[in-house]
Short mmCIF file of C-alpha atoms in Angstrom, two decimals:
data_model
loop_
_atom_site.label_atom_id
_atom_site.label_comp_id
_atom_site.label_asym_id
_atom_site.label_seq_id
_atom_site.Cartn_x
_atom_site.Cartn_y
_atom_site.Cartn_z
CA MET I 1 -4.06 -61.06 -44.32
CA THR I 2 -1.07 -59.02 -43.49
CA VAL I 3 -0.93 -57.52 -40.05
CA GLN I 4 1.16 -54.45 -39.72
CA ILE I 5 2.65 -53.49 -36.42
CA ALA I 6 2.31 -49.81 -35.72
CA PRO I 7 5.62 -48.17 -35.00
CA ILE I 8 6.20 -47.47 -31.33
CA ALA I 9 6.47 -43.77 -30.67
CA PRO I 10 9.54 -42.76 -28.68
CA PRO I 11 8.77 -41.80 -25.09
CA ALA I 12 7.95 -38.14 -24.58
CA LEU I 13 10.80 -36.23 -23.12
CA PRO I 14 10.12 -33.96 -20.16
CA SER I 15 9.87 -30.29 -20.99
CA PRO I 16 13.18 -28.58 -20.40
CA PRO I 17 13.26 -26.11 -17.54
CA LEU I 18 12.80 -22.49 -18.44
CA SER I 19 16.05 -20.91 -19.33
CA PRO I 20 16.95 -17.55 -17.85
CA ALA I 21 16.40 -16.05 -21.28
CA SER I 22 12.86 -17.42 -21.77
CA PRO I 23 10.04 -14.84 -21.68
CA ALA I 24 8.34 -16.47 -18.67
CA ALA I 25 11.54 -16.51 -16.66
CA CYS I 26 12.42 -12.98 -17.64
CA LEU I 27 9.03 -11.76 -16.43
CA GLY I 28 9.27 -13.66 -13.18
CA SER I 29 6.02 -15.51 -13.89
CA LEU I 30 4.47 -18.27 -11.79
CA ALA I 31 5.51 -20.78 -14.45
CA ALA I 32 9.13 -19.94 -13.71
CA LEU I 33 8.78 -21.23 -10.15
CA PRO I 34 9.35 -24.85 -9.14
CA ALA I 35 6.07 -26.80 -9.28
CA GLU I 36 5.84 -27.21 -5.51
CA ALA I 37 6.28 -23.45 -5.02
CA ARG I 38 3.62 -22.30 -7.47
CA PRO I 39 0.79 -20.56 -5.58
CA ARG I 40 -1.95 -21.64 -8.00
CA GLU I 41 -1.12 -25.33 -7.66
CA LYS I 42 -0.77 -24.90 -3.89
CA LEU I 43 -4.19 -23.19 -3.77
CA ILE I 44 -5.89 -26.05 -5.60
CA ALA I 45 -4.13 -28.78 -3.63
CA ARG I 46 -4.28 -27.31 -0.13
CA GLY I 47 -6.90 -24.57 -0.17
CA ALA I 48 -6.68 -20.77 0.12
CA PRO I 49 -5.88 -20.65 3.87
CA ALA I 50 -2.56 -22.38 3.14
CA LEU I 51 -1.34 -19.44 1.05
CA SER I 52 0.36 -16.30 2.31
CA ASP I 53 -0.97 -12.86 1.38
CA ALA I 54 1.80 -12.47 -1.20
CA GLU I 55 1.01 -15.85 -2.77
CA LEU I 56 -2.68 -14.99 -3.14
CA LEU I 57 -1.82 -11.65 -4.72
CA ALA I 58 0.73 -13.27 -7.03
CA ILE I 59 -1.99 -15.47 -8.52
CA LEU I 60 -3.85 -12.35 -9.63
CA MET I 61 -0.75 -10.54 -10.86
CA ARG I 62 0.67 -13.58 -12.74
CA THR I 63 3.97 -12.00 -13.81
CA GLY I 64 6.71 -10.01 -12.18
CA LEU I 65 9.56 -7.97 -13.60
CA PRO I 66 12.80 -8.96 -15.28
CA GLY I 67 14.98 -10.20 -12.46
CA ARG I 68 12.17 -9.90 -9.90
CA SER I 69 9.67 -12.73 -9.42
CA VAL I 70 5.95 -12.17 -9.20
CA LEU I 71 6.08 -13.22 -5.52
CA GLN I 72 8.66 -10.53 -4.80
CA LEU I 73 6.56 -7.97 -6.67
CA ALA I 74 3.47 -9.02 -4.72
CA ARG I 75 5.36 -8.47 -1.44
CA ASP I 76 6.47 -5.05 -2.68
CA VAL I 77 2.88 -4.08 -3.47
CA LEU I 78 1.59 -5.22 -0.07
CA ASP I 79 4.43 -3.43 1.74
CA GLN I 80 3.82 -0.17 -0.09
CA CYS I 81 0.03 -0.33 0.36
CA GLY I 82 0.12 -1.45 3.99
CA GLY I 83 -1.42 -4.86 3.37
CA PHE I 84 -4.71 -5.85 1.77
CA ALA I 85 -6.71 -3.14 3.57
CA GLY I 86 -4.56 -0.42 2.04
CA LEU I 87 -4.50 -2.16 -1.32
CA ILE I 88 -8.29 -2.30 -1.49
CA ALA I 89 -8.53 1.37 -0.50
CA SER I 90 -6.03 2.45 -3.19
CA ASP I 91 -7.18 4.11 -6.39
CA ALA I 92 -5.79 3.75 -9.90
CA THR I 93 -3.40 6.68 -9.50
CA THR I 94 -1.89 5.31 -6.30
CA LEU I 95 -1.47 1.81 -7.70
CA GLY I 96 -0.04 3.14 -10.96
CA ARG I 97 2.85 4.72 -9.04
CA ILE I 98 4.08 1.30 -7.87
CA LYS I 99 6.86 -0.04 -10.06
CA GLY I 100 5.71 -3.15 -11.91
CA LEU I 101 2.00 -2.31 -11.92
CA GLY I 102 0.95 -1.41 -15.44
CA PRO I 103 -2.62 -0.77 -16.62
CA SER I 104 -3.45 -4.49 -16.83
CA LYS I 105 -2.39 -5.31 -13.27
CA VAL I 106 -3.94 -2.13 -11.89
CA GLY I 107 -7.22 -3.03 -13.58
CA ILE I 108 -7.18 -6.54 -12.11
CA LEU I 109 -6.50 -5.26 -8.60
CA LEU I 110 -9.20 -2.59 -8.80
CA ALA I 111 -11.71 -5.18 -10.03
CA ALA I 112 -10.80 -7.56 -7.18
CA ALA I 113 -11.22 -4.75 -4.64
CA GLU I 114 -14.65 -3.85 -5.99
CA ILE I 115 -15.74 -7.50 -5.94
CA THR I 116 -14.80 -7.60 -2.26
CA ARG I 117 -16.81 -4.46 -1.52
CA ARG I 118 -19.86 -5.74 -3.36
CA ALA I 119 -19.69 -9.09 -1.60
CA LEU I 120 -19.78 -7.32 1.78
CA ARG I 121 -22.45 -4.86 0.65
CA GLN I 122 -24.81 -7.52 -0.73
CA PRO I 123 -26.26 -8.87 2.54
CA LEU I 124 -26.69 -5.30 3.83
CA THR I 125 -28.97 -4.46 0.91
CA ALA I 126 -31.03 -7.62 1.28
CA ALA I 127 -31.84 -7.58 5.01
CA PRO I 128 -31.84 -5.10 7.93
CA VAL I 129 -28.27 -4.05 8.59
CA PHE I 130 -28.41 -4.97 12.27
CA GLU I 131 -29.02 -8.60 11.33
CA HIS I 132 -25.43 -8.47 10.01
CA ALA I 133 -23.73 -6.33 12.65
CA GLU I 134 -20.27 -7.82 12.14
CA THR I 135 -20.63 -7.50 8.36
CA VAL I 136 -21.35 -3.79 8.86
CA ARG I 137 -18.11 -3.46 10.81
CA ASP I 138 -16.14 -5.40 8.18
CA PHE I 139 -17.65 -3.27 5.43
CA LEU I 140 -16.77 -0.01 7.18
CA ARG I 141 -13.24 -1.14 8.05
CA LEU I 142 -12.70 -2.09 4.43
CA GLU I 143 -13.89 1.29 3.19
CA PHE I 144 -12.31 3.65 5.72
CA ASP I 145 -9.60 2.09 7.88
CA ALA I 146 -6.68 2.72 5.51
CA LEU I 147 -7.53 6.33 4.61
CA SER I 148 -4.94 8.95 5.52
CA ALA I 149 -7.43 11.83 5.87
CA GLU I 150 -10.62 12.12 7.89
CA CYS I 151 -13.89 11.80 6.04
CA PHE I 152 -17.54 11.75 7.00
CA ALA I 153 -19.87 9.26 5.36
CA VAL I 154 -23.46 8.15 5.73
CA MET I 155 -25.16 4.79 5.29
CA PHE I 156 -28.63 5.61 3.98
CA LEU I 157 -31.26 3.00 4.87
CA ASP I 158 -34.79 2.25 3.72
CA ILE I 159 -37.84 1.75 5.92
CA ARG I 160 -36.71 -1.83 6.70
CA HIS I 161 -33.20 -0.61 7.54
CA ARG I 162 -31.67 -2.14 4.42
CA LEU I 163 -28.76 -0.33 2.82
CA ILE I 164 -29.65 2.02 -0.01
CA ALA I 165 -26.21 3.58 -0.38
CA LEU I 166 -23.02 4.41 1.46
CA GLU I 167 -21.79 7.86 0.46
CA THR I 168 -18.78 9.88 1.58
CA LEU I 169 -20.14 13.41 1.84
CA PHE I 170 -17.26 15.36 3.38
CA GLN I 171 -13.47 15.12 3.12
CA GLY I 172 -11.10 16.65 5.65
CA THR I 173 -7.49 16.61 6.78
CA ALA I 174 -5.50 14.08 8.79
CA SER I 175 -6.98 15.39 12.03
CA HIS I 176 -10.48 16.73 11.37
CA THR I 177 -13.33 17.16 8.94
CA ILE I 178 -16.39 19.39 8.87
CA ALA I 179 -19.85 17.91 8.28
CA TYR I 180 -22.95 19.94 7.43
CA PRO I 181 -26.30 18.51 8.60
CA ARG I 182 -28.14 20.33 5.80
CA GLU I 183 -26.27 18.33 3.15
CA VAL I 184 -27.02 15.05 4.92
CA VAL I 185 -30.73 15.97 5.02
CA LYS I 186 -30.69 16.77 1.29
CA ARG I 187 -29.16 13.39 0.40
CA ALA I 188 -31.49 11.50 2.74
CA LEU I 189 -34.52 13.07 1.08
CA ALA I 190 -33.12 12.51 -2.42
CA LEU I 191 -32.58 8.80 -1.66
CA ASN I 192 -35.92 8.46 0.16
CA ALA I 193 -34.06 7.19 3.23
CA THR I 194 -35.91 6.77 6.52
CA ALA I 195 -32.86 6.09 8.69
CA VAL I 196 -29.12 6.63 8.56
CA ILE I 197 -25.92 5.40 10.17
CA LEU I 198 -23.20 8.03 10.44
CA VAL I 199 -19.58 7.05 9.85
CA HIS I 200 -16.27 8.82 10.12
CA ASN I 201 -12.68 7.67 10.47
CA HIS I 202 -9.80 8.60 12.75
CA PRO I 203 -6.54 8.16 10.80
CA SER I 204 -4.67 8.46 14.11
CA GLY I 205 -6.15 5.09 15.09
CA HIS I 206 -7.81 6.39 18.26
CA THR I 207 -11.46 5.43 18.07
CA ASP I 208 -12.68 7.03 21.31
CA PRO I 209 -15.41 9.56 20.42
CA SER I 210 -14.32 13.13 21.07
CA PRO I 211 -16.66 15.72 22.61
CA GLN I 212 -16.99 17.18 19.10
CA ASP I 213 -18.02 13.76 17.73
CA ILE I 214 -20.72 13.44 20.38
CA GLN I 215 -22.00 16.97 19.78
CA LEU I 216 -22.07 16.45 16.00
CA THR I 217 -24.07 13.25 16.44
CA ARG I 218 -26.65 15.04 18.54
CA VAL I 219 -26.98 17.89 16.04
CA MET I 220 -27.32 15.42 13.15
CA ALA I 221 -29.98 13.44 15.03
CA GLN I 222 -31.98 16.57 15.88
CA THR I 223 -31.77 17.97 12.34
CA LEU I 224 -32.68 14.72 10.59
CA ALA I 225 -35.58 14.15 13.00
CA LEU I 226 -37.21 17.26 11.51
CA VAL I 227 -37.70 15.30 8.27
CA ASP I 228 -38.55 12.00 9.99
CA VAL I 229 -35.16 10.40 9.39
CA LYS I 230 -33.70 8.55 12.37
CA VAL I 231 -30.00 8.34 13.22
CA LEU I 232 -29.48 4.72 14.33
CA ASP I 233 -25.77 4.80 15.11
CA HIS I 234 -22.47 6.55 14.54
CA PHE I 235 -19.38 4.44 13.84
CA ILE I 236 -15.81 5.63 14.27
CA VAL I 237 -13.30 3.65 12.21
CA GLY I 238 -9.59 3.34 12.94
CA ALA I 239 -6.78 0.95 13.80
CA GLY I 240 -8.62 -2.03 12.35
CA ASP I 241 -11.77 -1.42 14.38
CA ALA I 242 -15.19 0.15 13.91
CA VAL I 243 -16.58 1.44 17.20
CA SER I 244 -20.32 1.95 17.66
CA MET I 245 -21.44 4.95 19.69
CA THR I 246 -24.68 3.10 20.41
CA ASP I 247 -22.71 0.27 21.97
CA LEU I 248 -20.88 2.85 24.08
CA GLY I 249 -24.21 4.18 25.38
CA LEU I 250 -23.71 7.56 23.71
CA MET I 251 -26.91 7.55 21.65
#
């Protein structure tokens, strides 16, 4: 019997580094970075807390621009949006104005923002909102803290104080907005809500309730009581905080 010796394959050569002219390098992709500097590998090896905001965003964006790495583009996006809070609050038009964000990247960022909102909203729809007081604050900060104009919104709750919907009913200017109790009553009845939490933001960052805020809250409470809907609280959002008028003893 003849035994044949299989030919020994030559050792595999390491892949050559990306040349400046390669597509990945030209687009400033994550693959163009040294292995130890790649955010995805760092995420898997060390966990998400080890990554900077720009590194986390770069994983979603994947590619940059010719001559500008994806990490640099991620920093640009965060700078122009004012961090993650502003990014999550941005709409498609706002994101589309940022150089380097085409329809694909804009779509990814909008989807990530909505996933974040739904994750925060989920426990509020499953149990009474006051069982998740800090989640309520996080949810409201996420929705309203980065807005440049005042708005008035309402959290509509069911008989067990679970969230039915959060709706922005009135839009204003940088310094004030006008809210109409009649419209709040109409939406509460349409949604079969039995309680509400009022919300508005102060773009100035000052979250102390003004005399007008206190008066509006009283009028809303009196009007909604006529249809057996209770006002549980009124939050003022600004400067990274969500202040409860109930906690302040104003309700």
